[in-house]
């Protein structure tokens, strides 16, 4: 059984994510320090909270997460978890983890913010996370910010919400979803299973 | 819900049993429901808290978002519900009595977790801020304690105020239409959805997919909630969504 860690960095509700991963066949541990992520086959950064306190908590007093985990073993960032992979966010003043060049910007003001609800995913390239997921599958979003990668090639699916929102990103063994796969029905379940498959490689 | 069972009433009364909440949650999630809403409708009235274990049991069997409301009177009540796996808490009576709870919840959990549930009902006269009717004038009053107590507050104004204070979503129920199966309250829903900057979920009166179509075409509401038509198997969720898609409304199937 593949062993993964959920890094708990604050206010988030981890119950659903833990449950979904267990139903997908993983052994799931919740760890509250980046150093606790060592020894697992994969790490998940769940998706609720505020950019500055979250990134501070992950960076801590050292760079263990950036040096030993991110880019070395599969990591899936969900929502804010994905946003932290980038260099900066309009939500805060702290530097991001910087694993993916680009920034995080607020959603267009012409739309209702936060964007809450189901939206369909337009796949732009074949990604590992999306293996077997039908094009135009729906996913559940709850967010006020979106990522803007410098290299559009890291985006494997997008959603339309007044503008094109990068919804799934992949760079090496770094994965991110702007939506919540643990709340996205059968399509989300498949993506979590695909992530666990990457973890067990 | 009442007494740990799923129930459905008419104008918030004459409750009828519909089944076990965990079994129903699993069934609706599997059939393609986009979200579930659990309201412990007797909680506030009887002054007891919502059932934490039930929330946990439901969260364990579904993989779609769900909102829990009824009897949530404090931030610690809300934390308990969210920690046990709910995605959002719906606040009704407590927010009317002390609106600052919405701001407190937003600051801790984020506005995406905070739903203001509003039960509105037509009352004759011109005491509200938004007056309807040409000859006989009326307005929409907010009712609390499961529809039992009027507040003198205008429902359309309150929706906007609640959103300004921190609610990220409005769950709007028409007491006049609830349980009638005659369709949604287009007038109330349209007025609220047209004036608040957050998503509005319309509730009360759905008797079939044609009512959802009518509501989506005539208001800016973002979602339609239905209970009876699913509880008593008159319409399946998938069948309902196929009907919606057939009329050009984008839905997840």
XYZ file of C-alpha atoms in Angstrom:
454
model
C 0.000 0.000 0.000
C 1.349 3.406 -0.967
C 2.074 5.699 1.978
C 1.466 9.388 1.533
C 1.556 12.397 3.836
C -0.821 15.316 3.986
C 1.074 18.364 5.174
C -1.240 20.202 7.546
C -0.263 23.852 7.479
C -3.183 25.428 9.281
C -6.877 26.000 9.053
C -7.706 23.467 6.369
C -10.281 20.725 6.546
C -8.263 17.597 5.835
C -10.934 15.057 6.578
C -12.366 14.754 3.056
C -8.984 14.588 1.371
C -7.748 11.934 3.774
C -10.910 9.949 3.239
C -10.732 10.145 -0.548
C -7.114 8.993 -0.564
C -7.910 6.102 1.738
C -10.796 5.058 -0.473
C -8.358 5.178 -3.397
C -6.173 2.692 -1.535
C -3.509 4.820 0.170
C -2.224 4.768 3.702
C -2.504 8.392 4.754
C -0.636 10.260 7.482
C -1.162 13.827 8.541
C 2.060 15.627 9.367
C 2.353 19.157 10.662
C 5.979 19.943 9.885
C 7.744 19.865 6.491
C 10.491 17.718 8.036
C 7.820 15.110 8.820
C 7.267 14.524 5.091
C 10.463 12.476 4.707
C 10.018 8.765 4.154
C 6.700 8.907 2.300
C 6.097 8.072 -1.351
C 4.231 11.300 -1.944
C 3.030 14.474 -0.251
C -0.190 16.443 -0.571
C -0.571 20.108 0.179
C -4.266 20.628 0.867
C -6.142 23.657 -0.196
C -7.509 26.002 2.423
C -5.978 29.037 4.054
C -4.123 32.219 3.345
C -0.983 32.523 1.225
C 1.365 34.231 3.709
C 0.811 32.125 6.849
C 0.713 28.941 4.756
C 3.973 29.559 2.931
C 5.686 30.700 6.140
C 4.652 27.507 7.855
C 6.024 25.366 5.035
C 9.287 27.240 4.756
C 9.724 27.284 8.512
C 13.233 27.915 9.685
C 14.854 26.014 6.846
C 14.313 24.923 3.275
C 13.696 21.217 3.844
C 10.497 21.226 1.802
C 12.041 22.999 -1.186
C 15.347 21.089 -1.013
C 14.377 17.552 -0.103
C 10.784 17.097 -1.159
C 9.564 19.433 -3.874
C 10.803 18.073 -7.213
C 12.238 14.939 -5.585
C 9.093 12.934 -4.824
C 5.546 13.398 -6.186
C 3.819 16.362 -4.567
C 0.235 17.339 -5.271
C -0.788 20.868 -4.346
C -4.490 21.555 -4.206
C -5.800 25.100 -4.667
C -3.672 27.237 -2.310
C -1.322 24.250 -2.145
C -0.655 24.677 -5.869
C -0.489 28.464 -5.685
C 2.420 28.182 -3.241
C 4.564 26.462 -5.910
C 4.822 29.814 -7.687
C 7.042 32.818 -6.952
C 4.585 35.317 -5.503
C 0.891 35.964 -4.903
C -1.298 39.043 -4.930
C -2.847 37.564 -1.792
C 0.256 38.274 0.255
C 3.730 39.708 0.455
C 5.679 36.528 1.214
C 7.729 34.826 -1.474
C 6.289 31.584 -2.766
C 8.190 28.314 -2.911
C 9.376 29.271 -6.397
C 9.364 25.781 -7.903
C 7.416 27.013 -10.922
C 8.202 30.404 -12.471
C 5.171 32.684 -12.463
C 2.810 34.393 -10.070
C -0.615 34.140 -8.506
C -3.161 36.833 -9.357
C -6.669 37.661 -8.199
C -9.600 36.474 -10.348
C -11.154 38.958 -12.785
C -13.367 41.477 -10.970
C -16.113 41.025 -13.566
C -16.898 37.623 -12.040
C -18.332 36.536 -8.701
C -15.400 35.986 -6.319
C -14.749 33.501 -4.802
C -15.394 31.295 -7.789
C -17.389 28.492 -6.185
C -18.848 25.624 -8.073
C -18.435 23.105 -10.832
C -16.630 23.945 -14.017
C -15.525 21.826 -16.958
C -11.868 21.159 -17.714
C -10.486 21.676 -21.161
C -7.406 19.523 -21.561
C -4.540 21.094 -23.485
C -2.091 18.224 -23.307
C -1.910 14.687 -22.040
C -0.861 14.774 -18.427
C -0.236 11.989 -15.963
C -2.832 13.310 -13.561
C -5.430 13.362 -16.321
C -4.779 9.888 -17.639
C -8.142 8.301 -18.428
C -10.034 11.476 -17.482
C -12.393 12.471 -20.272
C -11.987 15.890 -21.838
C -14.590 18.358 -20.513
C -14.972 16.483 -17.233
C -16.253 18.710 -14.438
C -14.403 19.640 -11.277
C -15.314 21.568 -8.137
C -13.623 24.928 -7.633
C -13.463 27.208 -4.602
C -10.923 29.976 -5.062
C -10.324 33.707 -5.341
C -6.914 33.571 -7.035
C -5.460 31.885 -10.110
C -1.935 30.988 -11.204
C -0.102 32.576 -14.117
C 2.845 30.363 -15.071
C 5.552 31.926 -17.224
C 5.663 28.740 -19.266
C 2.141 27.868 -20.495
C 3.483 24.380 -21.222
C 3.086 23.380 -17.566
C -0.710 23.710 -17.856
C -2.450 20.483 -18.825
C -6.063 21.615 -18.366
C -7.907 24.907 -17.976
C -11.352 26.108 -16.982
C -13.201 29.109 -18.326
C -14.266 31.623 -15.683
C -14.266 35.027 -17.325
C -10.743 34.160 -18.393
C -8.850 30.930 -18.919
C -7.967 29.552 -15.474
C -5.062 27.078 -15.319
C -6.724 24.148 -13.582
C -4.181 21.325 -13.725
C -0.439 21.889 -13.807
C 2.390 19.385 -14.031
C 6.108 19.977 -13.953
C 8.213 16.910 -13.404
C 6.857 15.294 -10.273
C 5.155 18.510 -9.117
C 1.407 18.402 -9.643
C -1.243 20.965 -8.905
C -4.978 21.403 -9.242
C -6.818 24.673 -8.753
C -10.006 22.705 -8.021
C -10.554 20.168 -5.252
C -10.207 16.623 -6.623
C -11.511 15.201 -3.341
C -14.783 17.047 -4.010
C -14.974 16.443 -7.746
C -16.877 13.173 -7.976
C -15.609 10.355 -10.231
C -13.243 12.566 -12.279
C -11.537 13.815 -9.131
C -11.293 10.308 -7.756
C -9.489 9.201 -10.929
C -6.989 12.057 -10.626
C -6.181 11.120 -7.027
C -5.722 7.513 -8.123
C -3.388 8.673 -10.896
C -1.378 10.657 -8.362
C -1.091 7.625 -6.122
C 0.083 5.606 -9.124
C 2.875 8.152 -9.630
C 3.728 7.860 -5.933
C 4.100 4.103 -6.151
C 6.448 4.202 -9.168
C -33.373 16.655 8.982
C -35.246 16.227 12.212
C -34.626 13.647 14.891
C -31.691 12.237 12.902
C -33.856 11.423 9.855
C -34.316 13.160 6.529
C -37.742 14.815 6.420
C -39.619 17.098 4.079
C -42.448 19.437 4.919
C -44.920 21.865 3.434
C -44.279 25.544 4.249
C -41.837 24.219 6.882
C -44.537 22.116 8.591
C -46.263 18.703 8.222
C -42.950 16.866 8.182
C -42.770 13.559 6.347
C -39.995 10.972 6.703
C -37.697 10.461 3.712
C -35.016 8.143 5.041
C -31.584 7.717 6.534
C -29.324 10.726 5.856
C -26.108 8.786 5.264
C -27.739 6.349 2.833
C -29.429 9.180 0.977
C -26.205 11.191 0.828
C -24.342 8.291 -0.744
C -27.149 7.639 -3.198
C -27.385 11.280 -4.316
C -23.614 11.639 -4.598
C -23.422 8.481 -6.731
C -26.320 9.632 -8.920
C -24.556 12.878 -9.792
C -25.776 15.523 -7.344
C -23.409 18.504 -7.427
C -23.754 19.447 -3.779
C -25.702 18.372 -0.745
C -27.276 20.550 1.909
C -28.187 19.203 5.347
C -30.374 21.387 7.469
C -31.253 20.183 10.921
C -34.524 22.088 10.820
C -35.564 21.453 14.371
C -32.157 22.188 15.922
C -32.479 25.924 16.353
C -36.051 25.622 17.544
C -35.282 23.007 20.130
C -31.999 24.630 21.097
C -29.681 21.690 20.496
C -26.600 21.345 18.352
C -26.319 19.639 14.990
C -25.240 16.038 15.031
C -21.502 15.913 14.669
C -21.260 12.189 14.093
C -23.719 12.352 11.280
C -21.542 14.933 9.536
C -18.557 12.648 9.850
C -20.486 9.642 8.541
C -21.746 11.588 5.557
C -18.296 13.019 4.784
C -16.914 9.486 4.735
C -19.196 8.259 1.954
C -19.427 11.157 -0.513
C -17.006 13.023 -2.749
C -18.949 16.174 -3.478
C -19.229 19.316 -1.351
C -21.767 19.533 1.403
C -23.227 22.237 3.573
C -24.527 21.716 7.077
C -26.888 24.048 8.890
C -29.312 24.142 11.752
C -28.528 25.203 15.265
C -25.073 26.582 14.520
C -24.908 29.383 17.027
C -21.224 30.067 17.503
C -17.819 29.881 15.897
C -16.981 26.795 17.925
C -20.159 25.061 16.660
C -19.050 25.871 13.117
C -15.515 24.652 13.731
C -16.892 21.363 15.010
C -18.979 20.866 11.869
C -16.165 21.825 9.489
C -13.599 19.731 11.317
C -15.841 16.715 10.923
C -15.838 17.032 7.162
C -18.471 19.562 6.092
C -17.331 22.059 3.472
C -19.625 24.900 4.440
C -21.786 25.900 7.360
C -25.163 27.537 6.849
C -26.068 30.141 9.452
C -29.589 31.436 9.754
C -31.027 32.390 13.152
C -27.658 33.100 14.764
C -26.663 35.508 11.979
C -29.891 37.466 12.249
C -29.447 37.810 15.997
C -25.778 38.722 15.793
C -24.568 39.461 12.239
C -20.949 39.758 13.394
C -20.769 35.947 13.513
C -20.545 36.040 9.707
C -17.467 38.236 9.847
C -15.921 36.091 12.566
C -16.458 32.924 10.539
C -15.091 34.519 7.380
C -11.927 35.669 9.141
C -11.178 32.207 10.474
C -12.420 29.833 7.784
C -12.685 32.033 4.682
C -15.913 33.211 3.102
C -16.150 30.101 0.921
C -17.158 28.200 4.086
C -19.819 30.665 5.157
C -23.350 30.320 3.831
C -26.095 32.602 5.046
C -29.405 30.738 4.971
C -32.334 33.069 4.540
C -35.971 32.016 4.864
C -38.131 34.678 3.246
C -41.876 35.121 3.211
C -44.239 37.641 1.658
C -45.966 39.913 4.125
C -48.528 42.545 3.216
C -47.714 46.204 3.613
C -44.819 48.537 2.992
C -42.662 48.004 6.065
C -39.781 46.467 4.114
C -37.039 48.230 2.170
C -38.002 46.561 -1.101
C -41.699 46.809 -1.896
C -43.446 44.653 -4.489
C -46.954 44.568 -5.964
C -48.902 47.235 -7.801
C -52.221 47.421 -5.985
C -51.734 45.228 -2.931
C -48.227 46.018 -1.714
C -46.026 43.423 -0.013
C -42.428 42.766 0.893
C -40.250 39.807 1.853
C -39.567 39.339 5.539
C -36.797 37.200 7.035
C -38.115 34.456 9.310
C -36.002 32.578 11.862
C -36.327 29.546 14.118
C -37.276 27.278 11.219
C -39.785 29.734 9.763
C -41.603 30.298 13.033
C -40.614 33.813 13.974
C -40.686 36.995 11.916
C -37.857 39.469 12.312
C -39.073 42.663 10.665
C -35.971 42.468 8.462
C -36.177 42.788 4.686
C -34.861 39.569 3.075
C -33.357 41.218 -0.002
C -31.555 43.827 2.078
C -30.366 41.165 4.522
C -28.876 39.022 1.746
C -26.717 41.940 0.624
C -25.762 42.860 4.156
C -24.828 39.254 4.987
C -22.618 39.062 1.888
C -20.960 42.346 2.856
C -20.277 41.013 6.352
C -18.678 37.773 5.199
C -21.107 35.242 3.749
C -19.724 33.682 0.574
C -23.030 32.215 -0.527
C -26.750 32.748 0.020
C -29.083 29.801 0.474
C -32.451 31.365 -0.157
C -35.633 29.520 0.728
C -39.104 30.762 -0.038
C -41.439 29.791 2.792
C -44.418 30.588 0.550
C -43.266 28.089 -2.065
C -41.586 25.459 0.124
C -43.094 22.021 -0.397
C -45.720 23.226 -2.888
C -44.018 21.775 -5.998
C -45.370 24.766 -7.910
C -41.968 26.097 -8.916
C -39.376 28.395 -7.370
C -40.181 31.850 -6.104
C -38.880 33.731 -9.144
C -39.698 37.134 -7.680
C -37.776 36.654 -4.436
C -34.907 34.717 -6.037
C -34.565 37.191 -8.883
C -34.440 40.158 -6.501
C -31.773 38.580 -4.294
C -29.655 37.058 -7.063
C -29.737 40.327 -8.975
C -28.382 42.312 -6.056
C -25.773 40.257 -4.203
C -22.183 39.704 -5.388
C -21.994 36.075 -4.192
C -23.599 32.853 -5.471
C -27.264 32.322 -4.679
C -28.826 28.892 -4.272
C -32.589 28.914 -4.819
C -34.710 26.643 -2.673
C -38.364 25.901 -2.120
C -41.060 24.798 -4.530
C -39.289 22.582 -7.047
C -41.681 20.018 -8.514
C -39.592 18.975 -11.501
C -36.777 20.005 -13.828
C -39.025 22.438 -15.702
C -39.069 24.562 -12.571
C -35.277 24.632 -12.483
C -35.222 25.666 -16.138
C -37.724 28.420 -15.391
C -35.638 29.617 -12.454
C -32.308 29.591 -14.343
C -33.811 31.392 -17.347
C -35.518 34.090 -15.291
C -33.087 34.857 -12.498
C -29.330 35.149 -11.958
C -29.331 32.402 -9.329
C -26.365 30.046 -9.557
C -27.859 26.798 -8.315
C -31.171 25.112 -7.715
C -31.848 23.034 -4.644
C -34.552 20.395 -4.630
C -35.634 17.946 -1.986
C -39.025 16.281 -2.428
C -38.562 15.353 -6.082
C -35.455 13.380 -5.197
C -36.484 12.056 -1.782
C -39.632 10.420 -3.024
C -38.117 9.145 -6.266
C -40.473 10.988 -8.533
C -37.447 12.209 -10.507
C -33.913 10.858 -10.482
C -31.000 13.283 -10.293
C -29.485 12.077 -13.538
C -32.781 12.293 -15.382
C -33.298 15.810 -14.023
C -29.845 16.901 -15.157
C -30.307 15.391 -18.598
C -33.485 17.395 -18.935
C -31.637 20.579 -17.965
C -28.891 19.898 -20.451
C -31.508 19.277 -23.140
C -32.755 22.827 -22.690
C -29.285 24.271 -23.100
C -28.366 24.709 -19.444
C -24.774 23.553 -18.878
C -24.709 20.840 -16.213
C -22.297 18.148 -15.109
C -23.398 14.688 -16.178
